[in-house]
Coordinates of N, CA, C and O and ligand atoms in Angstrom, one line a residue:
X1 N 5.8 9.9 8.8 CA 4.9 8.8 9.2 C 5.8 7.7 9.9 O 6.7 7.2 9.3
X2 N 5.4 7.4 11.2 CA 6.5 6.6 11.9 C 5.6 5.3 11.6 O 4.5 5.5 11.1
X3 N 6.1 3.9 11.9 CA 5.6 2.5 12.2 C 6.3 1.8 13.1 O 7.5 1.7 13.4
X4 N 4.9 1.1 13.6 CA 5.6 0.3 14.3 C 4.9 -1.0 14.9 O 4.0 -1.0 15.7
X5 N 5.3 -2.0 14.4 CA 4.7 -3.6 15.0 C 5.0 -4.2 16.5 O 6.0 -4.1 17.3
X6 N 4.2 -4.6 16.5 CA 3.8 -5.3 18.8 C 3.7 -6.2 18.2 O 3.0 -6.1 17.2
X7 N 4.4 -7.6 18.5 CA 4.2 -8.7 18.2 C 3.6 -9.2 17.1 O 3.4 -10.4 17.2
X8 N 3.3 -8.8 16.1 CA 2.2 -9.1 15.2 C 2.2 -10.7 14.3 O 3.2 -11.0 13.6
X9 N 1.3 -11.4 14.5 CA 1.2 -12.6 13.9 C 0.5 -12.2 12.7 O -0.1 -11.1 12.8
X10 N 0.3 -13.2 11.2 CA -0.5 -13.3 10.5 C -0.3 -14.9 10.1 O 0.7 -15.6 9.8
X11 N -1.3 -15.0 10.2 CA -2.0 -16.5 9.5 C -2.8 -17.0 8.6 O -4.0 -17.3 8.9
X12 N -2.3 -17.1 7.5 CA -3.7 -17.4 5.9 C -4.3 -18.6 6.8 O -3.8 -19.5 7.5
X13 N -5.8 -18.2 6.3 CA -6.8 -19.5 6.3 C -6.6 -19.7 7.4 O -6.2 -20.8 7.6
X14 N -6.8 -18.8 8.9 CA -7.0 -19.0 10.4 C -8.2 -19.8 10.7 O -9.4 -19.8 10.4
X15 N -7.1 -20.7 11.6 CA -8.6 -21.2 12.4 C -9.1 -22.7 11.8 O -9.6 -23.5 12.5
X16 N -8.8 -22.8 10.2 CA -8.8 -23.8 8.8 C -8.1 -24.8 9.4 O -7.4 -24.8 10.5
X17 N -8.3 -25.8 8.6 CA -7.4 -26.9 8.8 C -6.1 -26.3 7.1 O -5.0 -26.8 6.9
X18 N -6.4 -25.7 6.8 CA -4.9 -25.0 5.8 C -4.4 -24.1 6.5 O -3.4 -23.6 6.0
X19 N -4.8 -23.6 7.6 CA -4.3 -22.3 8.2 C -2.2 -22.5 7.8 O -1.7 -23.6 7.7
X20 N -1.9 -21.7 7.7 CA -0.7 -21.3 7.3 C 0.1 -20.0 8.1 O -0.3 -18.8 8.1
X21 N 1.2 -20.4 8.9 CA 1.3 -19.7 9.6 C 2.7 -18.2 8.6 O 3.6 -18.6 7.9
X22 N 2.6 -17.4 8.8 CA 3.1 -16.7 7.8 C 4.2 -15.8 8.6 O 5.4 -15.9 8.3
X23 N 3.5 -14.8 9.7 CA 4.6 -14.3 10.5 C 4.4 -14.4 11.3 O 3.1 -14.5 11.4
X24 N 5.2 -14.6 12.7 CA 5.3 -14.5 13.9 C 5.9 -14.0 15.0 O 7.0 -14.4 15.2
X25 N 5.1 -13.1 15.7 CA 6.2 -12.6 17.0 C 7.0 -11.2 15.8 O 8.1 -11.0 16.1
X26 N 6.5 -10.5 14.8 CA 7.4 -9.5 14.4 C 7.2 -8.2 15.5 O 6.2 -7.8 16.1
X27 N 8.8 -7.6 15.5 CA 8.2 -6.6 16.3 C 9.0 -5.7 15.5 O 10.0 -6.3 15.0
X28 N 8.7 -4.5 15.2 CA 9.9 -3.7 14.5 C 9.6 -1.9 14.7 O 8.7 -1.6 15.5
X29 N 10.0 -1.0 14.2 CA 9.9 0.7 14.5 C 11.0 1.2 13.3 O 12.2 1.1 13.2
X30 N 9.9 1.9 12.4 CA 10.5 2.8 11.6 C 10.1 4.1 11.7 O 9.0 4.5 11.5
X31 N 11.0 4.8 12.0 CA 10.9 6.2 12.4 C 10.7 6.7 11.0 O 11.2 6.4 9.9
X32 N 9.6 8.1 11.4 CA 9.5 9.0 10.5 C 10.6 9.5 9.4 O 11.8 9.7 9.6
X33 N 9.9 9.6 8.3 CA 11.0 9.7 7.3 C 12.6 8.9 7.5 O 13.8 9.2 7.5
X34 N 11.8 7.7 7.7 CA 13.0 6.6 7.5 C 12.7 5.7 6.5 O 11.5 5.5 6.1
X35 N 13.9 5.0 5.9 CA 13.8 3.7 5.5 C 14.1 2.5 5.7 O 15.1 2.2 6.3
X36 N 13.2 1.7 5.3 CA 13.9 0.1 5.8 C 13.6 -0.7 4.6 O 12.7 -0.5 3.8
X37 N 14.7 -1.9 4.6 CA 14.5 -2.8 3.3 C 14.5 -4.1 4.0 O 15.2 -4.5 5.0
X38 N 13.3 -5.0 3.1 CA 13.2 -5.9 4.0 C 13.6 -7.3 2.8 O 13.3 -7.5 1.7
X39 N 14.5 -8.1 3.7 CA 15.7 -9.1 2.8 C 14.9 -10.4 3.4 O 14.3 -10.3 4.4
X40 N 15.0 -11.4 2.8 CA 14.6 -12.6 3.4 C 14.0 -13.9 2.5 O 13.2 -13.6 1.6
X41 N 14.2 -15.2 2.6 CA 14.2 -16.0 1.6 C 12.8 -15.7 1.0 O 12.2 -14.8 1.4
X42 N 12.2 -16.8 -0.4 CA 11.6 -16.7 -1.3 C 10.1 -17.6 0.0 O 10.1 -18.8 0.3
X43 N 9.3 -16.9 0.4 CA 8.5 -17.2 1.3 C 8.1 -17.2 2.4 O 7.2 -17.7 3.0
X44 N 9.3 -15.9 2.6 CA 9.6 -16.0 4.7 C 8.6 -14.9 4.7 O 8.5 -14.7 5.9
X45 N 7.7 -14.1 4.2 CA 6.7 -13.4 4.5 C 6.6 -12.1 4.2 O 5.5 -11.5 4.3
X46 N 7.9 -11.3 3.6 CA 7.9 -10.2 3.2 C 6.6 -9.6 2.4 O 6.0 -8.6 2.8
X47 N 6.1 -10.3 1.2 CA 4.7 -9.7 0.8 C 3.4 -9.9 2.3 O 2.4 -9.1 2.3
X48 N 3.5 -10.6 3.0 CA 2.8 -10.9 3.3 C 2.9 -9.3 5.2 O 2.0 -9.0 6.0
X49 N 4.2 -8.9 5.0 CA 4.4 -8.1 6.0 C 3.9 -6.5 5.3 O 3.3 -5.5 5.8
X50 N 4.4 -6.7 3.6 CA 4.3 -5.2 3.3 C 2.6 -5.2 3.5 O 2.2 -4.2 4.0
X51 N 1.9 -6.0 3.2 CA 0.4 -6.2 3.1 C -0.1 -5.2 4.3 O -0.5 -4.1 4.0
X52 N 0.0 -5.7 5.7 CA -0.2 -4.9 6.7 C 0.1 -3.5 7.2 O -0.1 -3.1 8.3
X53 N 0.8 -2.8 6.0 CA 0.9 -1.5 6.3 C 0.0 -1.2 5.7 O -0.7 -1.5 6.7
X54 N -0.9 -0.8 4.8 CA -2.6 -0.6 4.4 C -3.5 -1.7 4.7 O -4.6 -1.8 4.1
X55 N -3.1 -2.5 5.7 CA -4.4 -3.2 6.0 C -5.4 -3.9 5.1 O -6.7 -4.1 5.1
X56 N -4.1 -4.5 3.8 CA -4.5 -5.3 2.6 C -4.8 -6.6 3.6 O -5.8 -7.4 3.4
X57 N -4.0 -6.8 4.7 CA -4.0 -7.7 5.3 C -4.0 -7.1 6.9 O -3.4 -6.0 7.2
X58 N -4.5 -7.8 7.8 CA -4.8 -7.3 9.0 C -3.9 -8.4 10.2 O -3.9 -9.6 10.1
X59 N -3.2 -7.8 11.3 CA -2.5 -8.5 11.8 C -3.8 -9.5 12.6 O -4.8 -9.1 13.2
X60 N -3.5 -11.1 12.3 CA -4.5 -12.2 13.3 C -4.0 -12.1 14.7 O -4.7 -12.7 15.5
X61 N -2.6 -11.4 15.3 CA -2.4 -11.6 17.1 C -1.5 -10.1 16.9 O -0.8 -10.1 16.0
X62 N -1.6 -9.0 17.9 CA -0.1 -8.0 18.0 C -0.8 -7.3 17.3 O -1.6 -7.6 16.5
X63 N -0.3 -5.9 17.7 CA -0.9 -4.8 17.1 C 0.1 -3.3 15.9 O 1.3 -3.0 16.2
X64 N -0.3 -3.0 15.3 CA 0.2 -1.9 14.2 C -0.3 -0.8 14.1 O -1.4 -0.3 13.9
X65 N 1.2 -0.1 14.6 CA 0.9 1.9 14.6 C 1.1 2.1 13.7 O 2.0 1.3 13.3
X66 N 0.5 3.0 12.6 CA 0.9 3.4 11.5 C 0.7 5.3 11.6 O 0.2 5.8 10.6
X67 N 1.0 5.8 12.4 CA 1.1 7.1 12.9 C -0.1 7.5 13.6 O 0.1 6.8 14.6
X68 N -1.2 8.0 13.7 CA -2.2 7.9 14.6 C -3.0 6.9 14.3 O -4.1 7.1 14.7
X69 N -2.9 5.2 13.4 CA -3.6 4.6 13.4 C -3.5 3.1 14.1 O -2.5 2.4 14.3
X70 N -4.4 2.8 14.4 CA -3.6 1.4 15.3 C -4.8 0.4 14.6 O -6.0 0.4 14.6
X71 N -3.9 -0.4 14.1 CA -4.5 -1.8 13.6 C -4.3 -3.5 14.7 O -3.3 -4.0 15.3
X72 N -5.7 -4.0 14.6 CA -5.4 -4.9 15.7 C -6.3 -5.7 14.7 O -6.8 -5.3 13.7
X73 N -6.4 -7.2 15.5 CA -7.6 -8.2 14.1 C -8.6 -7.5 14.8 O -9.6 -7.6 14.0
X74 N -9.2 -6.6 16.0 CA -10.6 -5.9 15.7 C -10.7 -5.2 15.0 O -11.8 -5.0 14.5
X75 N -9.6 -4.5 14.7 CA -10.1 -2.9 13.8 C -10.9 -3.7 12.4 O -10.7 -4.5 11.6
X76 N -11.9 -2.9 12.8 CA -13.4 -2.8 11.3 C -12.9 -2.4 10.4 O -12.1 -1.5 10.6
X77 N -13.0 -2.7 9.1 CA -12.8 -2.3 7.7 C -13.4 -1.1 7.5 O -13.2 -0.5 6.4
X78 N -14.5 -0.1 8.7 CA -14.8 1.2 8.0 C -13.7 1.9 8.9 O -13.4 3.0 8.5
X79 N -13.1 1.4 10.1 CA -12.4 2.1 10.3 C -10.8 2.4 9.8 O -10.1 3.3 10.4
X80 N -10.4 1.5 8.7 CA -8.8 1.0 7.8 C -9.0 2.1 6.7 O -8.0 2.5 6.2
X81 N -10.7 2.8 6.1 CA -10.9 3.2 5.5 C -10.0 5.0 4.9 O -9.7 5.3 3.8
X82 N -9.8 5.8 6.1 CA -8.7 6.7 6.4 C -6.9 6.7 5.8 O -6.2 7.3 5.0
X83 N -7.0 5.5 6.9 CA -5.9 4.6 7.0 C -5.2 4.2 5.4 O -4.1 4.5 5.0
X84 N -6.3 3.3 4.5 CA -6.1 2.8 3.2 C -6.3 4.0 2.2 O -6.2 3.8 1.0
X85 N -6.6 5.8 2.8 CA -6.7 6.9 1.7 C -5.0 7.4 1.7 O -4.5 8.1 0.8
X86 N -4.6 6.8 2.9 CA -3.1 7.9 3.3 C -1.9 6.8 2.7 O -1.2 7.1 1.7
X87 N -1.6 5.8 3.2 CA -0.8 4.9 2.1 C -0.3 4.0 1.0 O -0.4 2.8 0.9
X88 N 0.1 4.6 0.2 CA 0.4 3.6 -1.1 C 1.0 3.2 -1.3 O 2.2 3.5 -1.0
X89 N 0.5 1.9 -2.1 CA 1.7 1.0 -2.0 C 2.1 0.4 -3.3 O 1.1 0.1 -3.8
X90 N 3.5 0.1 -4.3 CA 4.2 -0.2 -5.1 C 4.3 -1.5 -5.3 O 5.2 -2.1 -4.8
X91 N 3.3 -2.1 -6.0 CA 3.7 -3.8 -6.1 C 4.8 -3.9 -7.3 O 5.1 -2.9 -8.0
X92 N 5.2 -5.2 -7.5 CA 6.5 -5.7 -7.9 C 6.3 -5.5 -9.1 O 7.4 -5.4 -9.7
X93 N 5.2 -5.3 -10.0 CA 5.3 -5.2 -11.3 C 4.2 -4.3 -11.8 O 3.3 -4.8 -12.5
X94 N 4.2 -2.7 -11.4 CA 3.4 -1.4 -11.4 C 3.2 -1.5 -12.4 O 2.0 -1.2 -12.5
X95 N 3.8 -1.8 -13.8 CA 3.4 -1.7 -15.0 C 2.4 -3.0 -15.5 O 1.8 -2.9 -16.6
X96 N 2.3 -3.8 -14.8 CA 0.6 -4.4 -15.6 C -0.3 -4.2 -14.4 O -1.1 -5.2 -14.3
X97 N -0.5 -3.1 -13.5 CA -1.3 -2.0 -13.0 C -2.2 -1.1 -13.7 O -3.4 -0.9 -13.5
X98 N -1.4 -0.4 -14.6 CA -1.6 0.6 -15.7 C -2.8 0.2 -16.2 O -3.2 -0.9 -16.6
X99 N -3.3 1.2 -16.2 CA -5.0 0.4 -17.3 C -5.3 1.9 -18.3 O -5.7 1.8 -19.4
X100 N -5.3 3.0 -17.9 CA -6.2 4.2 -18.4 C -5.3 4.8 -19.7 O -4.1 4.4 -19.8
X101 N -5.7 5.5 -20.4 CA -5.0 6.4 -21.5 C -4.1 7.1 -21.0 O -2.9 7.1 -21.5
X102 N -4.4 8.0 -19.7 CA -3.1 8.9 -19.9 C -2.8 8.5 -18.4 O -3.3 7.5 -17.9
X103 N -2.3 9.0 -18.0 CA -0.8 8.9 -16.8 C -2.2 9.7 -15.6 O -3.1 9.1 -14.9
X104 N -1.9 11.0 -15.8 CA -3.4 11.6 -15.1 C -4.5 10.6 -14.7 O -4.6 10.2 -13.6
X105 N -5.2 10.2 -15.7 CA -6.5 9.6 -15.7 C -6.2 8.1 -14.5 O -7.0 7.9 -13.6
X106 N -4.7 7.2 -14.7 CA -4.7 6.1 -14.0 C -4.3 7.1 -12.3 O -4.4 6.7 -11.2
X107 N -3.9 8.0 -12.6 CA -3.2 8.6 -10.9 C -4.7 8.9 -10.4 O -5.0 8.6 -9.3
X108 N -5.5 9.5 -11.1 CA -7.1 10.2 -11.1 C -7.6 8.8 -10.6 O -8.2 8.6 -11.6
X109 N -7.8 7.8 -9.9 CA -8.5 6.6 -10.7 C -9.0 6.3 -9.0 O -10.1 6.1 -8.6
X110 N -7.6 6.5 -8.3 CA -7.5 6.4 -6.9 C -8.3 7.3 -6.1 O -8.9 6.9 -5.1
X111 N -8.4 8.2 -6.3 CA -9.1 9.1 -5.7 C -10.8 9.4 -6.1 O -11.7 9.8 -5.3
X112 N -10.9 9.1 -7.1 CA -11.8 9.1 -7.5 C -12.7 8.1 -7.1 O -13.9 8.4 -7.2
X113 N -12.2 6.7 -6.4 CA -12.5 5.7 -5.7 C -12.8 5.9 -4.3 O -13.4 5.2 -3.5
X114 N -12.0 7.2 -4.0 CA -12.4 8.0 -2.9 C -13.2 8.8 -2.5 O -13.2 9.4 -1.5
X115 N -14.2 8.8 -3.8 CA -15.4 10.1 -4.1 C -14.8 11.5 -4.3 O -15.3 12.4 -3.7
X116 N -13.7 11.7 -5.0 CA -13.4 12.8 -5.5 C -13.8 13.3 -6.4 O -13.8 12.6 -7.3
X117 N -14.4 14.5 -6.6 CA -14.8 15.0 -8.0 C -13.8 15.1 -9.1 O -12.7 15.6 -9.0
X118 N -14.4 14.4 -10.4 CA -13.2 14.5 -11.4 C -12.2 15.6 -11.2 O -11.1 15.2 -11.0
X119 N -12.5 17.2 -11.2 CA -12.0 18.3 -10.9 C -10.9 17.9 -9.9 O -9.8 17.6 -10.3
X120 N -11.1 17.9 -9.0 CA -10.5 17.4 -7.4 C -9.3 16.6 -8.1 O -8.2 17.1 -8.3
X121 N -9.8 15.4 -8.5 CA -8.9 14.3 -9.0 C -8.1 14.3 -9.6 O -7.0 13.8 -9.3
X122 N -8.3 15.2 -10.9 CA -7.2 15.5 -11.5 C -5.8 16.4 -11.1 O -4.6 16.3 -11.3
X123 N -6.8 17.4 -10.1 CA -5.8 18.6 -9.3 C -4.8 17.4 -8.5 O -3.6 17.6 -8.7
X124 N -5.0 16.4 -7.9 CA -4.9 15.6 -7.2 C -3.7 15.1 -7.8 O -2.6 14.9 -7.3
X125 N -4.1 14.7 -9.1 CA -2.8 14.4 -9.9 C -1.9 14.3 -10.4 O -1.2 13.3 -10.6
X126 N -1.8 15.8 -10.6 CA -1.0 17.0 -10.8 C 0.0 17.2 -10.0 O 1.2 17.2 -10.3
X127 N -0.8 17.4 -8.3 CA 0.0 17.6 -7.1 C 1.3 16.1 -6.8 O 2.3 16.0 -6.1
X128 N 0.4 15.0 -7.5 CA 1.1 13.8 -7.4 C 2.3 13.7 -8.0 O 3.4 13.3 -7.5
X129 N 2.2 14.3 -9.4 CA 3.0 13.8 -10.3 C 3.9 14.7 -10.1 O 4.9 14.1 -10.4
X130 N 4.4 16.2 -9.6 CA 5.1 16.9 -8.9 C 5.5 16.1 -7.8 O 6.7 15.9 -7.7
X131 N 4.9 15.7 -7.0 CA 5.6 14.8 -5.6 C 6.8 14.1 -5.9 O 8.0 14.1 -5.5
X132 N 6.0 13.4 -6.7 CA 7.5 12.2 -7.2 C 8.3 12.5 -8.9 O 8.5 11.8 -9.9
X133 N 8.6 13.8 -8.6 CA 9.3 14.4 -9.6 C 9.2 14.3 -10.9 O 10.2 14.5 -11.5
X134 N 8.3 14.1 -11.4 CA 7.5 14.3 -12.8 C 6.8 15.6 -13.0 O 6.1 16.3 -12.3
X135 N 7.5 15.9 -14.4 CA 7.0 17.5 -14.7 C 5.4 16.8 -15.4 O 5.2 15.6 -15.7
X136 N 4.5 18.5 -15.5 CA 3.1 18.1 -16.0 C 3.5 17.7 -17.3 O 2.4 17.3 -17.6
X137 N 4.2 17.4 -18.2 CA 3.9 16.8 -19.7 C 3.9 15.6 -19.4 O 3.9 14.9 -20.4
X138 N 3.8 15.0 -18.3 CA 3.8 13.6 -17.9 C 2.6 13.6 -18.4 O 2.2 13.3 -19.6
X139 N 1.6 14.3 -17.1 CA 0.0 14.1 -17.5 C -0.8 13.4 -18.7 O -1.7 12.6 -18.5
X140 N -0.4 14.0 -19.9 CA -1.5 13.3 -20.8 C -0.7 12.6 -22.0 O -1.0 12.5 -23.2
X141 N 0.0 12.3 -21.4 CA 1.4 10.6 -21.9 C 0.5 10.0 -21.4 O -0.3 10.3 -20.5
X142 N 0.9 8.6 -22.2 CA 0.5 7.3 -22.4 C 0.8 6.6 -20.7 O 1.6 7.5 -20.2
X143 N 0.7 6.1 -20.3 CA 1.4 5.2 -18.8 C 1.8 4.7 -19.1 O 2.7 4.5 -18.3
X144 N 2.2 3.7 -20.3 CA 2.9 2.8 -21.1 C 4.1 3.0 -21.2 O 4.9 2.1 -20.8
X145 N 4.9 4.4 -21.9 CA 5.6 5.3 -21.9 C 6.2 5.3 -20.8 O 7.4 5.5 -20.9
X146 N 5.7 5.1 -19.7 CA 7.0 4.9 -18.1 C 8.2 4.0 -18.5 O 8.2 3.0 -19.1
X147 N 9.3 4.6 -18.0 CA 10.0 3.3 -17.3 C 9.5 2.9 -15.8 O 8.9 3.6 -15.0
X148 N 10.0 1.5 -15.5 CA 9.6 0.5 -14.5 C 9.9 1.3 -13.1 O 9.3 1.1 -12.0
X149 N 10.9 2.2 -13.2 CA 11.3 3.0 -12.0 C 10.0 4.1 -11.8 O 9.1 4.0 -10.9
X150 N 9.9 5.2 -12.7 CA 9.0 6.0 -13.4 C 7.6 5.5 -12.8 O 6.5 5.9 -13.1
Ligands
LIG1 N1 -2.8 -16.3 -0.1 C1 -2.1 -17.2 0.6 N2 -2.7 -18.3 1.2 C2 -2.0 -19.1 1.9 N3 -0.7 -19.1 2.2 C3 -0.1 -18.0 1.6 C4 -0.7 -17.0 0.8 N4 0.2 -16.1 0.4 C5 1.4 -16.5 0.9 N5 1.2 -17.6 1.7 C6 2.3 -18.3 2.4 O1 2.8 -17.4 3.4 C7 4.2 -17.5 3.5 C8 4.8 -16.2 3.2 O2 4.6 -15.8 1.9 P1 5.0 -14.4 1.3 O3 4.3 -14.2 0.0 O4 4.7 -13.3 2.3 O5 6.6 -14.5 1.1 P2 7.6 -13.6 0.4 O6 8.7 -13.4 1.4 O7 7.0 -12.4 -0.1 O8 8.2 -14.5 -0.8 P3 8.8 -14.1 -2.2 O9 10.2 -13.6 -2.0 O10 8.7 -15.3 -3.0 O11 7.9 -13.0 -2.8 C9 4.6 -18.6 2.5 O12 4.7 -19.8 3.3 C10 3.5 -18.7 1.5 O13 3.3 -20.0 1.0
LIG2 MG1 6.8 -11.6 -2.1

């Protein structure tokens, strides 16, 4: 999955008399199966950048590739909807995320939000928790039971 930002502006409360200017003029390219870490004071915009790779937040000027998807402030919310099935994203503190009994059931939760059939969802799960190197006895453990990395 490559990315890549065109000038992208975002602005809380556009257009407001609070409008808040957050990023400006970013331009950047992360090649496929790459990484990047993003450093910068307590405010300079980093939450506010990771936001626009699922279109939690939508760029207000400059546009975003996210491998065949291009986000601009037109793109429609049915069309982010693809877009918001294929990336996830890790907030700062995943463990008061957790809500369900087992580990399964909270990975199941997502998809299921996707109209998956329970069946589906669970398989789904499964295949997840193998991705990111968790054997199945994960499955029907507590989520609690994680470490913060986990
Ligand atoms: N919901 C919001 N409404 C208005 N302004 C906001 C909102 N969220 C963030 N901001 C402002 O946008 C700017 C960037 O904030 P952001 O949260 O992206 O910074 P950050 O780099 O993630 O900071 P930290 O290191 O503290 O997490 C700041 O000036 C902040 O005050
Ligand atoms: Mg932040």
């Amino acid at each position: 999955m490559s990315i890549a930002f065109k000038h992208v502006d975002y602005t809380y409360q556009a257009g407001t008399p609070l409008a808040t200017p957050a990023l400006t003029d970013i331009s950047l390219t992360v090649p496929d199966h790459g990484y990047l870490a993003i450093i910068g004071h307590t405010g300079s915009g980093k939450s506010t950048l990771i936001q626009q790779l699922n279109a939690l937040l939508k760029p207000t000027a400059g546009e975003i590739q996210i491998d065949q998807f291009t986000i601009t402030p037109q793109t429609t919310n049915a069309a982010l909807k693809p877009l918001r099935q294929h990336v996830g994203m890790v907030f700062q503190f995943p463990e008061s995320q957790l809500f369900e009994e087992t580990i399964q059931k909270d990975i199941a939760f997502g998809p299921r939000n996707f109209g998956a059939s329970i069946d589906q969802a669970n398989q789904l799960a499964t295949t997840m928790l193998d991705l990111v190197g968790l054997d199945a006895s994960y499955a029907q453990r507590s989520p609690f039971d994680l470490s913060g990395g986990q």
